[in-house]
Coordinates of C-alpha atoms in Angstrom, one line a residue:
X11 CA 87.4 109.5 82.1
X12 CA 88.2 110.6 78.6
X13 CA 90.9 109.2 76.2
X14 CA 92.9 112.3 76.7
X15 CA 94.2 111.0 79.8
X16 CA 96.1 107.8 78.7
X17 CA 97.0 106.7 75.0
X18 CA 98.4 103.4 75.2
X19 CA 101.4 102.6 73.7
X20 CA 101.0 100.6 70.2
X21 CA 103.8 98.3 68.2
X22 CA 105.0 101.0 66.2
X23 CA 105.9 103.6 69.2
X24 CA 108.1 100.9 70.4
X25 CA 112.0 101.2 69.3
X26 CA 113.2 98.0 67.7
X27 CA 115.9 97.5 70.1
X28 CA 113.4 97.8 72.7
X29 CA 110.6 96.0 71.1
X30 CA 110.6 92.2 72.5
X31 CA 109.6 89.5 70.2
X32 CA 106.3 87.6 70.7
X33 CA 108.2 84.9 72.7
X34 CA 109.8 87.2 74.7
X35 CA 106.2 89.1 75.8
X36 CA 104.6 85.5 76.4
X37 CA 107.2 85.1 79.6
X38 CA 105.6 87.8 81.8
X39 CA 102.3 86.4 80.9
X40 CA 103.3 82.6 81.5
X41 CA 105.2 84.0 84.6
X42 CA 101.6 85.4 86.1
X43 CA 100.0 82.2 85.5
X44 CA 102.9 80.4 87.2
X45 CA 103.5 82.7 90.3
X46 CA 99.2 82.8 90.6
X47 CA 98.9 78.9 90.6
X48 CA 102.1 78.6 93.0
X49 CA 101.4 81.3 95.2
X50 CA 97.5 81.4 95.6
X51 CA 96.7 77.8 94.8
X52 CA 99.2 75.9 95.9
X53 CA 101.1 77.7 99.0
X54 CA 97.8 79.7 99.7
X55 CA 99.5 83.0 99.5
X56 CA 97.2 86.4 99.5
X57 CA 97.2 87.4 96.0
X58 CA 99.5 90.0 96.4
X59 CA 102.6 87.9 96.7
X60 CA 102.2 86.5 93.4
X61 CA 102.0 89.8 92.0
X62 CA 105.5 91.0 93.5
X63 CA 106.8 88.5 92.2
X64 CA 105.2 89.4 88.6
X65 CA 106.1 92.9 89.0
X66 CA 109.9 92.0 89.8
X67 CA 109.9 89.9 86.9
X68 CA 108.8 92.4 84.4
X69 CA 111.1 94.9 85.8
X70 CA 114.1 92.7 85.7
X71 CA 113.1 91.7 82.3
X72 CA 112.1 95.5 81.2
X73 CA 115.8 97.1 82.7
X74 CA 118.6 94.3 81.6
X75 CA 116.8 92.6 78.4
X76 CA 114.9 95.2 77.0
X77 CA 117.0 98.4 78.1
X78 CA 114.7 100.5 79.8
X79 CA 115.7 103.2 81.9
X80 CA 114.7 102.7 85.8
X81 CA 113.0 106.1 85.5
X82 CA 111.1 104.4 82.1
X83 CA 110.0 102.0 84.1
X84 CA 108.7 104.3 87.3
X85 CA 107.0 106.2 84.5
X86 CA 104.5 103.3 83.4
X87 CA 104.0 102.8 86.8
X88 CA 103.0 106.1 87.6
X89 CA 101.0 106.3 84.8
X90 CA 99.2 103.2 85.7
X91 CA 98.3 104.2 88.9
X92 CA 97.1 107.8 87.6
X93 CA 94.6 106.0 85.6
X94 CA 93.3 104.0 88.6
X95 CA 92.9 106.5 91.1
X96 CA 90.0 107.1 91.0
X97 CA 89.0 103.3 91.3
X98 CA 91.7 103.8 94.4
X99 CA 89.7 106.8 95.8
X100 CA 86.5 105.1 95.4
X101 CA 87.8 101.9 97.5
X102 CA 88.6 104.4 100.2
X103 CA 85.4 106.3 100.3
X104 CA 83.1 103.2 99.8
X105 CA 84.1 101.2 102.8
X106 CA 83.9 104.2 104.7
X107 CA 80.0 104.9 103.2
X108 CA 79.2 101.3 104.1
X109 CA 80.1 102.0 107.8
X110 CA 78.1 105.1 108.1
X111 CA 75.2 103.6 106.4
X112 CA 75.2 100.8 108.7
X113 CA 75.5 103.4 111.9
X114 CA 72.3 105.4 110.2
X115 CA 70.7 102.6 110.4
X116 CA 70.0 102.6 106.0
X117 CA 71.5 99.0 106.0
X118 CA 69.8 97.3 108.7
X119 CA 66.5 98.8 107.8
X120 CA 66.8 97.8 104.1
X121 CA 67.4 94.5 105.9
X122 CA 64.5 94.6 108.5
X123 CA 62.0 95.2 105.8
X124 CA 63.6 92.9 102.9
X125 CA 63.2 90.0 105.3
X126 CA 59.5 91.1 104.9
X127 CA 58.9 91.3 101.4
X128 CA 61.1 89.0 99.9
X129 CA 61.0 84.7 99.9
X130 CA 64.0 82.3 99.3
X131 CA 62.1 81.1 96.0
X132 CA 62.0 84.6 94.6
X133 CA 64.9 86.1 96.5
X134 CA 67.9 85.5 93.8
X135 CA 66.0 86.9 90.6
X136 CA 64.5 89.8 92.6
X137 CA 68.0 90.8 93.7
X138 CA 69.5 90.6 90.2
X139 CA 66.7 92.5 88.9
X140 CA 66.3 95.1 91.4
X141 CA 70.0 95.9 91.4
X142 CA 70.2 95.7 87.9
X143 CA 67.6 98.5 87.7
X144 CA 69.3 100.8 90.2
X145 CA 72.6 100.4 88.6
X146 CA 71.1 101.4 85.3
X147 CA 69.4 104.4 87.2
X148 CA 72.7 105.6 88.7
X149 CA 75.4 104.3 86.2
X150 CA 78.0 102.6 88.5
X151 CA 78.1 99.3 89.4
X152 CA 80.6 99.7 92.1
X153 CA 78.2 102.2 94.2
X154 CA 75.1 99.7 93.8
X155 CA 77.2 96.8 94.9
X156 CA 78.5 98.9 98.0
X157 CA 75.6 100.1 99.1
X158 CA 72.2 98.1 98.0
X159 CA 74.5 95.0 97.9
X160 CA 75.9 94.6 101.3
X161 CA 72.1 95.3 102.8
X162 CA 71.0 92.0 100.2
X163 CA 73.7 90.1 101.5
X164 CA 72.5 90.4 104.9
X165 CA 68.2 90.1 103.6
X166 CA 69.8 86.4 101.7
X167 CA 71.3 84.9 105.0
X168 CA 68.2 85.4 106.9
X169 CA 66.4 83.9 104.3
X170 CA 69.0 81.0 104.3
X171 CA 70.4 82.1 101.0
X172 CA 73.9 81.3 100.5
X173 CA 75.8 84.1 100.6
X174 CA 78.1 83.6 97.2
X175 CA 74.7 82.8 95.3
X176 CA 73.5 86.4 96.6
X177 CA 76.8 87.9 95.7
X178 CA 76.6 86.4 92.1
X179 CA 73.1 87.8 91.7
X180 CA 73.9 91.3 93.0
X181 CA 76.8 91.1 90.2
X182 CA 75.1 90.2 88.0
X183 CA 72.3 93.1 88.1
X184 CA 75.2 95.4 88.6
X185 CA 77.2 94.5 85.5
X186 CA 74.1 94.3 83.6
X187 CA 72.6 97.7 84.4
X188 CA 76.0 99.4 83.8
X189 CA 76.3 97.8 80.5
X190 CA 72.8 99.4 79.1
X191 CA 73.4 102.5 81.6
X192 CA 74.5 106.0 79.7
X193 CA 75.6 107.4 82.8
X194 CA 78.4 104.7 83.1
X195 CA 81.7 105.5 83.1
X196 CA 82.9 102.2 81.0
X197 CA 80.3 102.5 78.7
X198 CA 81.0 106.0 78.3
X199 CA 84.9 105.3 77.3
X200 CA 84.4 102.4 75.2
X201 CA 82.1 104.7 73.4
X202 CA 84.7 107.4 73.1
X203 CA 88.0 105.1 72.4
X204 CA 86.4 103.2 69.2
X205 CA 84.9 106.9 68.2
X206 CA 81.1 105.9 68.2
X207 CA 78.3 107.9 69.1
X208 CA 77.0 106.7 72.8
X209 CA 73.7 105.5 71.8
X210 CA 74.8 104.0 69.2
X211 CA 76.8 101.7 71.5
X212 CA 74.1 100.9 74.0
X213 CA 72.1 100.0 71.0
X214 CA 74.6 97.8 69.4
X215 CA 74.9 95.8 72.9
X216 CA 71.3 96.2 73.8
X217 CA 70.5 92.3 72.4
X218 CA 73.3 90.9 74.1
X219 CA 73.0 92.1 77.2
X220 CA 69.2 90.9 77.5
X221 CA 69.8 87.7 76.1
X222 CA 72.6 87.3 78.9
X223 CA 70.8 88.9 81.5
X224 CA 67.9 86.8 80.8
X225 CA 69.6 83.6 80.9
X226 CA 71.0 84.7 84.2
X227 CA 67.5 84.9 86.0
X228 CA 66.6 81.6 84.1
X229 CA 69.5 80.3 86.1
X230 CA 69.3 81.8 89.4
X231 CA 65.6 80.5 89.2
X232 CA 66.4 77.0 88.8
X233 CA 69.0 77.8 91.6
X234 CA 66.1 79.0 93.7
X235 CA 64.6 75.8 93.8
X236 CA 67.4 74.5 95.8
X237 CA 67.3 76.9 98.4
X238 CA 63.4 77.0 99.0
X239 CA 62.3 76.3 102.6
X240 CA 65.5 76.3 104.0
X241 CA 65.4 78.9 106.6
X242 CA 65.9 78.0 110.0
X243 CA 62.7 78.2 112.1
X244 CA 62.1 81.8 114.0
X245 CA 65.5 83.1 112.2
X246 CA 63.7 85.9 110.4
X247 CA 61.9 86.9 113.5
X248 CA 65.4 86.5 115.3
X249 CA 66.8 89.1 113.0
X250 CA 64.3 91.2 112.8
X251 CA 64.3 91.7 115.9
X252 CA 68.2 92.0 116.9
X253 CA 67.5 94.7 114.5
X254 CA 65.0 96.8 115.9
X255 CA 66.6 96.6 119.2
X256 CA 69.3 97.8 118.3
X257 CA 68.6 100.3 115.3
X258 CA 65.7 103.0 115.1
X259 CA 64.0 101.4 112.1
X260 CA 62.4 104.4 110.1
X261 CA 61.9 105.8 106.7
X262 CA 64.2 108.6 107.7
X263 CA 67.0 106.1 107.6
X264 CA 66.7 105.5 104.0
X265 CA 68.2 109.0 103.5
X266 CA 71.7 108.8 102.8
X267 CA 70.2 106.2 99.9
X268 CA 67.9 109.3 98.6
X269 CA 71.0 111.6 98.8
X270 CA 73.2 108.7 96.9
X271 CA 70.8 107.3 94.1
X272 CA 69.5 111.1 93.6
X273 CA 73.1 112.7 93.0
X274 CA 73.7 110.1 91.1
X275 CA 70.6 109.8 88.8
X276 CA 70.9 113.7 88.2
X277 CA 74.6 112.5 86.6
X278 CA 77.4 114.0 89.3
X279 CA 80.3 111.7 89.5
X280 CA 80.7 108.6 91.4
X281 CA 83.1 110.0 94.2
X282 CA 81.6 113.0 94.5
X283 CA 78.0 110.9 95.1
X284 CA 79.9 108.8 97.4
X285 CA 81.3 111.4 99.5
X286 CA 77.4 113.0 99.6
X287 CA 76.6 109.5 100.9
X288 CA 79.2 109.6 103.9
X289 CA 78.2 112.8 104.7
X290 CA 74.5 112.0 104.8
X291 CA 75.4 108.6 106.3
X292 CA 76.9 110.6 109.3
X293 CA 74.2 113.2 109.7
X294 CA 71.8 110.1 109.7
X295 CA 73.6 108.0 112.6
X296 CA 73.3 111.6 114.5
X297 CA 69.9 112.7 113.9
X298 CA 68.0 108.9 113.6
X299 CA 70.0 107.0 115.9
X300 CA 71.4 109.4 118.1
X301 CA 75.4 108.6 117.9
X302 CA 77.3 111.9 118.4
X303 CA 79.4 114.0 115.9
X304 CA 82.6 112.6 116.9
X305 CA 81.0 108.7 117.2
X306 CA 79.9 109.4 113.5
X307 CA 83.1 110.1 112.4
X308 CA 84.8 107.7 114.3
X309 CA 82.8 104.9 112.6
X310 CA 83.6 106.2 109.1
X311 CA 87.5 105.8 110.0
X312 CA 86.8 102.5 111.7
X313 CA 84.0 100.5 111.1
X314 CA 81.3 98.9 113.1
X315 CA 81.2 96.4 115.8
X316 CA 77.7 96.0 117.0
X317 CA 76.3 94.0 120.0
X318 CA 72.6 93.1 119.1
X319 CA 72.4 89.9 121.1
X320 CA 72.5 87.7 117.5
X321 CA 76.0 86.7 116.1
X322 CA 74.6 86.6 112.7
X323 CA 73.4 89.9 112.7
X324 CA 76.7 90.8 114.4
X325 CA 78.8 89.3 111.3
X326 CA 76.6 90.8 108.9
X327 CA 77.1 94.4 110.2
X328 CA 80.6 94.3 111.0
X329 CA 82.5 96.5 109.1
X330 CA 85.9 98.1 108.8
X331 CA 85.4 101.3 107.8
X332 CA 88.3 103.3 105.4
X333 CA 91.2 101.7 107.7
X334 CA 89.4 97.9 106.3
X335 CA 90.1 99.0 103.3
X336 CA 94.2 98.6 103.3
X337 CA 93.8 94.5 102.1
X338 CA 92.1 95.9 99.2
X339 CA 93.9 99.0 97.8
X340 CA 97.4 97.2 98.3
X341 CA 96.4 94.1 95.7
X342 CA 94.5 97.0 93.6
X343 CA 98.1 99.1 93.8
X344 CA 100.2 95.8 92.8
X345 CA 97.9 94.9 90.3
X346 CA 98.2 98.3 88.3
X347 CA 102.1 98.5 89.2
X348 CA 102.5 95.0 87.1
X349 CA 99.7 96.6 84.4
X350 CA 101.4 99.9 84.1
X351 CA 105.1 98.2 83.6
X352 CA 103.8 95.9 81.1
X353 CA 102.3 98.6 79.0
X354 CA 105.5 100.6 79.3
X355 CA 107.8 97.1 78.2
X356 CA 105.5 96.8 75.3
X357 CA 104.2 93.6 76.3
X358 CA 100.7 94.7 75.7
X359 CA 101.6 96.5 72.4
X360 CA 103.8 93.0 71.2
X361 CA 100.8 90.7 72.1
X362 CA 97.9 93.1 70.5
X363 CA 100.3 93.5 67.3
X364 CA 100.6 89.8 66.7
X365 CA 96.8 88.9 67.6
X366 CA 96.0 91.8 64.7
X367 CA 98.3 90.5 61.7
X368 CA 96.2 86.7 63.0
X369 CA 93.1 87.7 62.0
X370 CA 91.7 86.4 58.4
X371 CA 87.9 87.2 58.8
X372 CA 85.4 89.5 60.6
X373 CA 84.1 86.8 63.1
X374 CA 87.9 86.1 64.0
X375 CA 88.1 89.7 64.7
X376 CA 85.2 90.2 66.5
X377 CA 86.1 87.0 68.6
X378 CA 89.8 88.3 68.6
X379 CA 88.7 91.4 70.1
X380 CA 86.8 90.0 72.9
X381 CA 89.6 87.6 73.5
X382 CA 91.6 90.2 73.8
X383 CA 90.2 92.5 76.5
X384 CA 89.6 89.4 78.9
X385 CA 93.6 89.1 78.3
X386 CA 94.2 92.6 79.2
X387 CA 91.9 92.4 82.2
X388 CA 93.9 89.7 83.6
X389 CA 96.8 91.3 82.6
X390 CA 96.5 95.2 83.8
X391 CA 94.2 93.8 86.4
X392 CA 91.3 97.1 85.6
X393 CA 88.9 97.2 83.3
X394 CA 89.7 100.4 82.0
X395 CA 92.7 99.0 80.4
X396 CA 91.0 96.4 79.3
X397 CA 88.8 98.7 77.3
X398 CA 91.4 101.4 75.7
X399 CA 94.1 98.9 74.9
X400 CA 92.0 96.7 71.8
X401 CA 89.5 99.5 71.7
X402 CA 92.6 101.9 70.3
X403 CA 94.6 99.3 68.7
X404 CA 92.1 97.6 66.3
X405 CA 89.5 100.8 65.5
X406 CA 92.0 100.7 62.3
X407 CA 91.1 97.2 61.3
X408 CA 87.6 97.3 62.0
X409 CA 88.1 100.0 59.5
X410 CA 89.7 97.8 56.5
X411 CA 86.9 94.8 57.7
X412 CA 84.3 97.0 56.7
X413 CA 82.8 96.8 60.2
X414 CA 80.9 99.4 61.8
X415 CA 82.3 101.2 65.1
X416 CA 80.1 100.1 67.2
X417 CA 81.0 96.5 66.5
X418 CA 84.1 97.1 68.0
X419 CA 83.0 99.4 71.1
X420 CA 80.1 96.4 71.8
X421 CA 83.0 93.5 71.6
X422 CA 85.2 95.4 73.9
X423 CA 82.3 96.0 76.7
X424 CA 80.5 92.6 76.3
X425 CA 83.7 91.2 77.0
X426 CA 86.3 93.3 78.9
X427 CA 83.5 94.9 81.6
X428 CA 81.9 91.7 83.4
X429 CA 84.7 89.3 83.3
X430 CA 87.1 91.8 85.6
X431 CA 85.3 90.7 88.8
X432 CA 85.9 87.4 88.5
X433 CA 89.5 87.7 88.8
X434 CA 90.7 88.4 92.7
X435 CA 93.8 90.1 91.8
X436 CA 91.7 92.9 89.3
X437 CA 90.6 96.0 90.7
X438 CA 87.1 95.1 90.5
X439 CA 87.3 91.0 92.2
X440 CA 89.2 92.5 94.9
X441 CA 86.5 95.2 95.7
X442 CA 83.6 92.9 95.0
X443 CA 84.7 90.6 97.2
X444 CA 86.0 93.0 99.8
X445 CA 83.1 95.0 100.1
X446 CA 80.2 92.0 99.9
X447 CA 82.7 89.9 102.2
X448 CA 82.6 86.8 99.9
X449 CA 85.7 85.0 98.6
X450 CA 86.1 85.9 94.7
X451 CA 86.2 82.0 93.9
X452 CA 83.6 81.6 96.1
X453 CA 81.2 83.6 94.2
X454 CA 82.4 83.0 90.8
X455 CA 80.6 80.0 89.8
X456 CA 77.0 82.0 90.9
X457 CA 78.0 85.2 89.0
X458 CA 76.1 84.3 85.8
X459 CA 76.5 87.2 83.4
X460 CA 80.3 87.0 84.1
X461 CA 80.5 84.4 81.9
X462 CA 77.1 84.9 79.6
X463 CA 78.0 88.3 78.3
X464 CA 81.2 87.1 76.3
X465 CA 79.6 83.7 75.5
X466 CA 76.2 85.4 74.2
X467 CA 79.2 87.5 72.1
X468 CA 80.8 85.0 70.6
X469 CA 77.8 82.9 69.8
X470 CA 76.4 86.1 68.3
X471 CA 79.6 86.0 66.1
X472 CA 79.2 82.4 64.7
X473 CA 75.1 83.4 63.9
X474 CA 76.5 86.6 62.3
X475 CA 73.7 88.6 64.9
X476 CA 74.1 92.2 66.6
X477 CA 76.8 93.4 63.8
X478 CA 76.5 96.5 62.0
X479 CA 79.0 96.3 59.5
X480 CA 78.4 95.1 55.7
X481 CA 82.2 93.6 55.6
X482 CA 83.2 93.4 51.9
X483 CA 86.3 90.7 50.7
X484 CA 88.3 90.0 53.7
X485 CA 91.4 91.9 53.3
X486 CA 94.8 90.6 53.4
X487 CA 97.2 90.6 56.4
X488 CA 100.8 90.3 56.2
X489 CA 102.6 87.5 57.8
X490 CA 104.4 88.3 61.1
X491 CA 107.7 89.9 60.7
X492 CA 110.7 88.9 62.2
X493 CA 110.3 91.2 64.9
X494 CA 107.3 88.9 66.0
X495 CA 108.7 86.1 66.6

């Protein structure tokens, strides 16, 4: 994805009569927090409803307080949905891919052999490392989680490892590998919007990523001590027996895996790779498992409901197919709609402008950049915006402070890319929760890299480690203008 597809409105792009004051810009932010607290935490509603309330609030403010036309507001929504279209298409496709891989025996075979090779003592750190390597090779955290991740959830359940812990290890590996992969769309985007050479950007992130990932692995080793020896007697044999009685467990079942990861490693786009994986899954279910052509593609659409004789295996391998993506798609569309309205009405530009004018030192600038990426993630519900908005807004400020563009690029990706999966209304959080079958707030305590990546960034700021620029005397910044109040 290139920056030519989307350029956020800056503070100066907003006409003074339609520009929210800083106090007004805080109203939608506080409204979103209040609605999520009331709707999700107290009333136990799905997050769609608080998002709809927030959409209504921003739409009314935009139309009747800031003077935008309905056409203006719809235009903002359209741009945001266009920016998130790839994510939506991947969501549709990955649900079908998971179902075809189950029917093909790919995921059952991974589970079968994984139960032989892994033990509870090594499972969590091994999962993080293996998923990290796979993600680095293919450049897509979503693809790795939707394929290997689903298999590891099944393996972990067979080993007696709680699913939230397994999900945390999967996401830790996926996002750490994604950050260092030259094939990753977010890594390329962060380099592009900051005018940074791709490999300079990757090198700038390397130390922080390795420290955060290494600390995560240590954390998973400690967590593993508490789950050692918790496998119920005979459970592994029961699971393997149920798998072997219902699927042809063979190396041919790995054909969809080979096709998908081979094309990804060759540099093909994620959506193309996933569609190829779906076709390979359908072909393998016909060739290896003996399914009919019609059944193979009905599985892609409607999902799987295996009857293996084991309730645990049945629950692990039940999937909804493309039809099962509706809940997740709905929340992502609502979140993208809200993000488009916040951008169109100038709320994001005003907040970014106030942040920029409050910066007084290089350390506070980098820290504010990281916090801006996290805040943008929370408000717009997509990691692309968390990279584009602070990346394009703060480029000139980094030049003024004598910092290198790689300092900006590593700050926005270290804080922006991994943190979205911690938010249930975020495209990443909704996707990861839906495809792994684990609620966001359930896996959040164990998704260690999601916390450690921005935390290491902030510690490095305090220690003066890992930044390429040599800052001159801190430039003066004017006090906020009346329009900011």
